[in-house]
XYZ file of C-alpha atoms in Angstrom:
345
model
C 14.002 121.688 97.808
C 13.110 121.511 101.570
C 16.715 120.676 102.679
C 18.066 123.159 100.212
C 16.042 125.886 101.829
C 17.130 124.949 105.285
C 20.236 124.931 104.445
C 20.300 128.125 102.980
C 18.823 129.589 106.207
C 21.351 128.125 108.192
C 24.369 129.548 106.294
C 22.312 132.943 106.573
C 22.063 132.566 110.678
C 25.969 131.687 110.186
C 27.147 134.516 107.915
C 24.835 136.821 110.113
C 26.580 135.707 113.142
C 30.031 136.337 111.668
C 28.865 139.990 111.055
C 27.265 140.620 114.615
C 29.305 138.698 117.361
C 32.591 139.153 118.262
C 34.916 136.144 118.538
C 33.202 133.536 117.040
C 33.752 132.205 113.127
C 31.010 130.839 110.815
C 33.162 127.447 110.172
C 35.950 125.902 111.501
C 38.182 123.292 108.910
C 40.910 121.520 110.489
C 44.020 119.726 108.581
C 46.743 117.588 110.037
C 47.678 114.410 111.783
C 46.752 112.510 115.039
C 47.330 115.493 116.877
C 44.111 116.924 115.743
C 42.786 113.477 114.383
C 38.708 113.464 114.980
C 37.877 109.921 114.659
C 39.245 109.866 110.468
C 41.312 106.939 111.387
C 38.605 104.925 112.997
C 37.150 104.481 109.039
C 39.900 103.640 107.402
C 42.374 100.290 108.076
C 44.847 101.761 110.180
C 47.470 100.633 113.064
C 46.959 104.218 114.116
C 44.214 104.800 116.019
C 42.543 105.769 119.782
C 39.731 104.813 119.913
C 39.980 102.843 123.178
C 40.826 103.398 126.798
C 42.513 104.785 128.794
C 42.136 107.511 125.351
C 39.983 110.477 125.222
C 39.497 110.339 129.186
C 39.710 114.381 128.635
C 38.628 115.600 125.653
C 36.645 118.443 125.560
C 36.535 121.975 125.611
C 35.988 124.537 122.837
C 36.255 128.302 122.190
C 35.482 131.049 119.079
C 31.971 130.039 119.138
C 31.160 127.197 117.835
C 27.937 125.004 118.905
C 29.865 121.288 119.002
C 33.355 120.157 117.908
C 34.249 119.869 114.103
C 33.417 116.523 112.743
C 35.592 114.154 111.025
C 35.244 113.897 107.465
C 34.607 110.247 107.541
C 31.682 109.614 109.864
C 28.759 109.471 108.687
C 26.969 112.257 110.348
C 29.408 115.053 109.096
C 26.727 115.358 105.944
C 24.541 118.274 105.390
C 24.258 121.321 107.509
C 26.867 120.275 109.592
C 29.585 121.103 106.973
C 28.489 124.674 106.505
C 30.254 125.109 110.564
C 33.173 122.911 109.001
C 34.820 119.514 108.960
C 37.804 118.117 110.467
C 40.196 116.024 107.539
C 42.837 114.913 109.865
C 44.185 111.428 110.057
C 46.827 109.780 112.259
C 49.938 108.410 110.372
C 49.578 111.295 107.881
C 51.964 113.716 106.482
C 53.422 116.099 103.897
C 54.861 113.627 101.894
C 52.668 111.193 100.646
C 55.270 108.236 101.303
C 55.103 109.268 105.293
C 53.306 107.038 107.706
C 53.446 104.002 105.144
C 54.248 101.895 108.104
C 50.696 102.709 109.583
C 49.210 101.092 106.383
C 45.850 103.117 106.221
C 46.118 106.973 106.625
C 45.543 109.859 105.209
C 47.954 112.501 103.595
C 47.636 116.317 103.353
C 46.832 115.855 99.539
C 44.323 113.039 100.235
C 42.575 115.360 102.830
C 42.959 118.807 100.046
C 41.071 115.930 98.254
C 38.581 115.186 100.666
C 37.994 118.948 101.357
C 37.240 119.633 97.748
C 34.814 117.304 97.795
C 33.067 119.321 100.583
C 33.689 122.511 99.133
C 31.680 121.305 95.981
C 28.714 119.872 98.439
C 28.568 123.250 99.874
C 28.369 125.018 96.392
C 25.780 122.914 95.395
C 23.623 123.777 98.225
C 23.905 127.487 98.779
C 26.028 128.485 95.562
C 29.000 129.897 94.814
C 29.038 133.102 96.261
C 27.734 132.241 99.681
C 30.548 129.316 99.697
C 33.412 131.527 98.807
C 32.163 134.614 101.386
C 31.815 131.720 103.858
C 35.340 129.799 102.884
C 37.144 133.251 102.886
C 35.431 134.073 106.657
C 36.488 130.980 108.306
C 39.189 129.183 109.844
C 41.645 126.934 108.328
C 44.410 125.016 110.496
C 46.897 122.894 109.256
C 48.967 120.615 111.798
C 51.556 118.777 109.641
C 54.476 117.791 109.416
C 56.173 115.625 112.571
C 55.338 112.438 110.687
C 57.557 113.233 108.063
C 60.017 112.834 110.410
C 59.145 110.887 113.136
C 57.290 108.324 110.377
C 59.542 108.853 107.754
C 63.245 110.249 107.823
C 63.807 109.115 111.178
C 61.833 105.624 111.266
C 64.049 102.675 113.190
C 66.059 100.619 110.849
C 63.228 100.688 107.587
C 65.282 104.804 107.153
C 68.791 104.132 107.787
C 69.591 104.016 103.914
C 67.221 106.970 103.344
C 69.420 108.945 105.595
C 72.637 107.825 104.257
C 71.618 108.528 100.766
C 69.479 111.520 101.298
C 70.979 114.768 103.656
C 68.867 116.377 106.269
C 68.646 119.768 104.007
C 67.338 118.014 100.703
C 64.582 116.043 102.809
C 63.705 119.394 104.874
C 63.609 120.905 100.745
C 61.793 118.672 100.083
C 58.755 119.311 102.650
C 58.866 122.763 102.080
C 58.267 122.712 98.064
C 55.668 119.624 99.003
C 53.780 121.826 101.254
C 53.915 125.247 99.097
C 52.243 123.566 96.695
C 49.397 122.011 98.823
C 49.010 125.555 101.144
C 48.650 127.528 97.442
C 45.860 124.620 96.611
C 44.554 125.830 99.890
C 44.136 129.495 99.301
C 42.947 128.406 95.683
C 40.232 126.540 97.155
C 38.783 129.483 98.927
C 40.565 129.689 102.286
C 42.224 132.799 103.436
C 42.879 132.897 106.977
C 45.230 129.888 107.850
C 46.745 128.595 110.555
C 50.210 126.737 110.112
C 51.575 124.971 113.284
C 55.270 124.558 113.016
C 56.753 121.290 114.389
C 57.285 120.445 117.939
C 60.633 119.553 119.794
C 59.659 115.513 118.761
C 63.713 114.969 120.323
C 61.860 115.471 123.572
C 58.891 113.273 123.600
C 58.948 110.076 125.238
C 59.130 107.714 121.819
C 62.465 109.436 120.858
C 63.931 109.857 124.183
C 63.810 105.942 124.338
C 64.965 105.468 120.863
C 68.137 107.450 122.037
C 69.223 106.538 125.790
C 72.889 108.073 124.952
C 71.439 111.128 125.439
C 70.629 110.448 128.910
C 68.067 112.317 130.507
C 68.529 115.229 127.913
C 65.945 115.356 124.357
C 67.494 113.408 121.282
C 69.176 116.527 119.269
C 69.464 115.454 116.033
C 65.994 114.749 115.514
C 64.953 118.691 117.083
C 67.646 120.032 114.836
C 65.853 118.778 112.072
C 62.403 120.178 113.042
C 64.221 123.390 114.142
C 65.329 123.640 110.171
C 61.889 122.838 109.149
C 60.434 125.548 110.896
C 63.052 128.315 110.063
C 61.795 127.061 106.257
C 58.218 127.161 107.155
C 57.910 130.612 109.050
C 59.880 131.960 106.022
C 57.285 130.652 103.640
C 54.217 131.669 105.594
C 55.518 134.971 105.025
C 56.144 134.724 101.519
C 52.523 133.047 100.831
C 50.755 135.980 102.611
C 52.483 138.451 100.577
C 52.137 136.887 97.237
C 48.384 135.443 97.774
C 46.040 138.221 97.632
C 43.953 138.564 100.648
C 45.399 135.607 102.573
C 46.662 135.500 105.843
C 48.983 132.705 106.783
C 49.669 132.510 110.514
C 52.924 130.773 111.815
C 52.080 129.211 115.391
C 55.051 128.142 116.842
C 54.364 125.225 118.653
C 57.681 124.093 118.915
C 58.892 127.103 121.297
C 55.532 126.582 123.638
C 56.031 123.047 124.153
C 59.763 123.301 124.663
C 59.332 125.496 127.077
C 57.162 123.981 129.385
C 59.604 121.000 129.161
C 62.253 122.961 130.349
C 59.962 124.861 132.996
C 57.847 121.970 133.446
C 57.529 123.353 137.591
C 56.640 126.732 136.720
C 53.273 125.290 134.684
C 52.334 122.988 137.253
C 53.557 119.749 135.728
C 55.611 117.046 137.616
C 56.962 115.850 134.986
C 58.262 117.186 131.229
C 59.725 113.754 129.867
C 57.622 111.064 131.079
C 54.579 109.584 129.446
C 51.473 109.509 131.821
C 49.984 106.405 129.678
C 52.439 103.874 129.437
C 54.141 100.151 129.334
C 57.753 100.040 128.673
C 60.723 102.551 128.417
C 62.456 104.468 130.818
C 60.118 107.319 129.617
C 57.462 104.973 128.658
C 57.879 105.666 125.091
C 58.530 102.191 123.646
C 54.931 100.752 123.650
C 52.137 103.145 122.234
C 49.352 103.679 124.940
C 46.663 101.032 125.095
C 44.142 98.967 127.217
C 46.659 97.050 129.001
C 49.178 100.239 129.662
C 49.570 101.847 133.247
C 47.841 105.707 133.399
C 49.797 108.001 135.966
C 47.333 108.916 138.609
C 47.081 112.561 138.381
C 47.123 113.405 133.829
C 47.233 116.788 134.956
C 50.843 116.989 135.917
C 52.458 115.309 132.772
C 53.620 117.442 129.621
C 52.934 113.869 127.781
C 49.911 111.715 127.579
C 51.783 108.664 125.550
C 54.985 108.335 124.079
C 53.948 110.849 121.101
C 51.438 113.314 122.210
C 50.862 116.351 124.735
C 48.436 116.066 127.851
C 45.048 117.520 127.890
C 46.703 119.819 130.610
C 49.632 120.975 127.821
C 47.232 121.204 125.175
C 45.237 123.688 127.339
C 48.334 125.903 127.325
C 49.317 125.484 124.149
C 45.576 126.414 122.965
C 45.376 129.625 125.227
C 49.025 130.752 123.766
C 48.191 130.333 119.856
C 44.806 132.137 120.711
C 45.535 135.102 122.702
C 49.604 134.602 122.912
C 51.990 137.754 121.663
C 53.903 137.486 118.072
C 57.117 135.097 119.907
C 54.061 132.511 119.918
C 51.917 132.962 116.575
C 53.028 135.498 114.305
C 51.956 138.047 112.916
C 48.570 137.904 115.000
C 47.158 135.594 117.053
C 44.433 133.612 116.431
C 41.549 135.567 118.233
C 42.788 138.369 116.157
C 42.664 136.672 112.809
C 39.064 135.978 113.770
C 38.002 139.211 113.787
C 40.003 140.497 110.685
């Protein structure tokens, strides 16, 4: 009874702080892969994981708010109070399709982690009730990062695909995703959220992993593989739209990641950045893309002027931009509002 009253005056301060401040959320619930990845993977038997050097030299930095970063569902101190400011279900390896990432052996999938956050939803009804959990799921923040595994881990993985993409055309995969991930955004909203960020998916023909998997495309980014995103995304800001309209009360935001990213490739200069192609953590590869980043791997000595920490993942420096953009950025970034504004709808 004593933890049940606490925790009923902490979702009070929360909900009370949503009313009165400006800018901040009462919980924050992430979705996705190891671009947002918490520490999931560190549970679970998994060849993808961080959690060694030179990684995380970094991390940090927060806005909206929030008193600490969003937990990861799988350690054990994201348990009581701490859920009620929200959890982070990301996993490295993971994907739309439940097949993605297979090669990983351990991760976990967007249905796995709808799973995993209906598991907290029902801890937080239990504890302050059903009212209080659906005015504090409808007030807060859902992002969902998904969907470059299914290619990069999937469709487009060396030698284990080739038959996959003989047999099955770049348009019925892409179908594929989008009908996958309807389905699991409409479980979303039915779980309670309503204001939902959905990150398109990057130019992955530019980072350093496919750049080295391609060398006949010189110093230029693999196409096929961005033409492939590029028809993902056309799919996936058409469906945002279409969920937002036919959900009642939801807003889906479309952040497009993919035009950020490939433009400070392109205008690497103009952000500060030395370089737009190579990794800063690397082994092997004329982009240092071949060997994932590691212990024994060479760090570039200044992180801040590389678009790409390892051979599949942005800088702190680019994520930084790409943060600021999706949070105060115009409607060619994240459409229809950005992210502060979504806040304080």
């Amino acid at each position: 009874m004593i933890v049940r009253t606490v925790l009923q005056i902490v979702t009070v301060k929360v909900l009370l702080k949503l009313c009165f401040a400006k800018d901040v959320i009462p919980a924050n619930f992430v979705f996705g892969d190891s671009l947002v990845d918490a520490g999931n993977n560190n549970y679970i038997a998994s060849l993808s994981k961080a959690n060694f050097v030179p990684n995380g030299i970094d991390f940090g930095g927060q806005e909206l708010g929030l008193p600490g970063f969003t937990p990861p569902y799988l350690a054990p101190t994201a348990r009581g109070p701490v859920v009620l400011q929200g959890i982070n279900y990301a996993s490295g390896g993971g994907g739309i399709l439940n097949h993605t990432g297979n090669i990983f052996g351990g991760r976990i999938n967007f249905d796995a982690q709808l799973d995993n956050f209906e598991n907290t939803r029902q801890d937080i009804i239990s504890t302050i009730g059903v009212s209080a959990t659906l005015e504090l799921l409808q007030s807060s923040l859902f992002s969902v990062t998904m969907g470059s595994n299914d290619f990069i881990n999937n469709y487009f993985t060396p030698i284990v695909s080739a038959e996959e993409q003989k047999l099955v055309p770049p348009q019925v995969f892409v179908a594929s995703m989008i009908a996958r991930f309807k389905l699991q955004l409409t479980r979303l909203y039915t779980s309670g959220a309503r204001k939902i960020i959905v990150v398109n998916v990057g130019p992955i023909g530019c980072i350093p992993y496919e750049r080295d998997l391609n060398p006949t495309a010189g110093t230029s980014c693999a196409s096929r593989p961005n033409q492939l995103a590029q028809l993902f995304n056309t799919e996936l800001r058409s469906l945002t739209k279409e969920l937002t309209t036919g959900l009642k009360g939801s807003i889906f935001l479309y952040a497009d990641v993919y035009r950020i990213v490939d433009d400070m490739i392109q205008n690497y200069r103009v952000y500060g950045f030395d370089s737009g192609s190579f990794a800063c953590c690397y082994i092997a590869g004329s982009f240092g893309g071949l060997i994932p980043c590691g212990p024994s791997s060479k760090v570039c000595p200044d992180r801040s002027k590389y678009v790409f920490w390892d051979p599949y993942h942005p800088s702190d420096a680019a994520n930084v931009i790409i943060a600021k953009r999706l949070l105060d950025g115009d409607s060619n970034d994240v459409f229809p509002i950005n992210i502060r504004q979504l806040v304080n709808v």
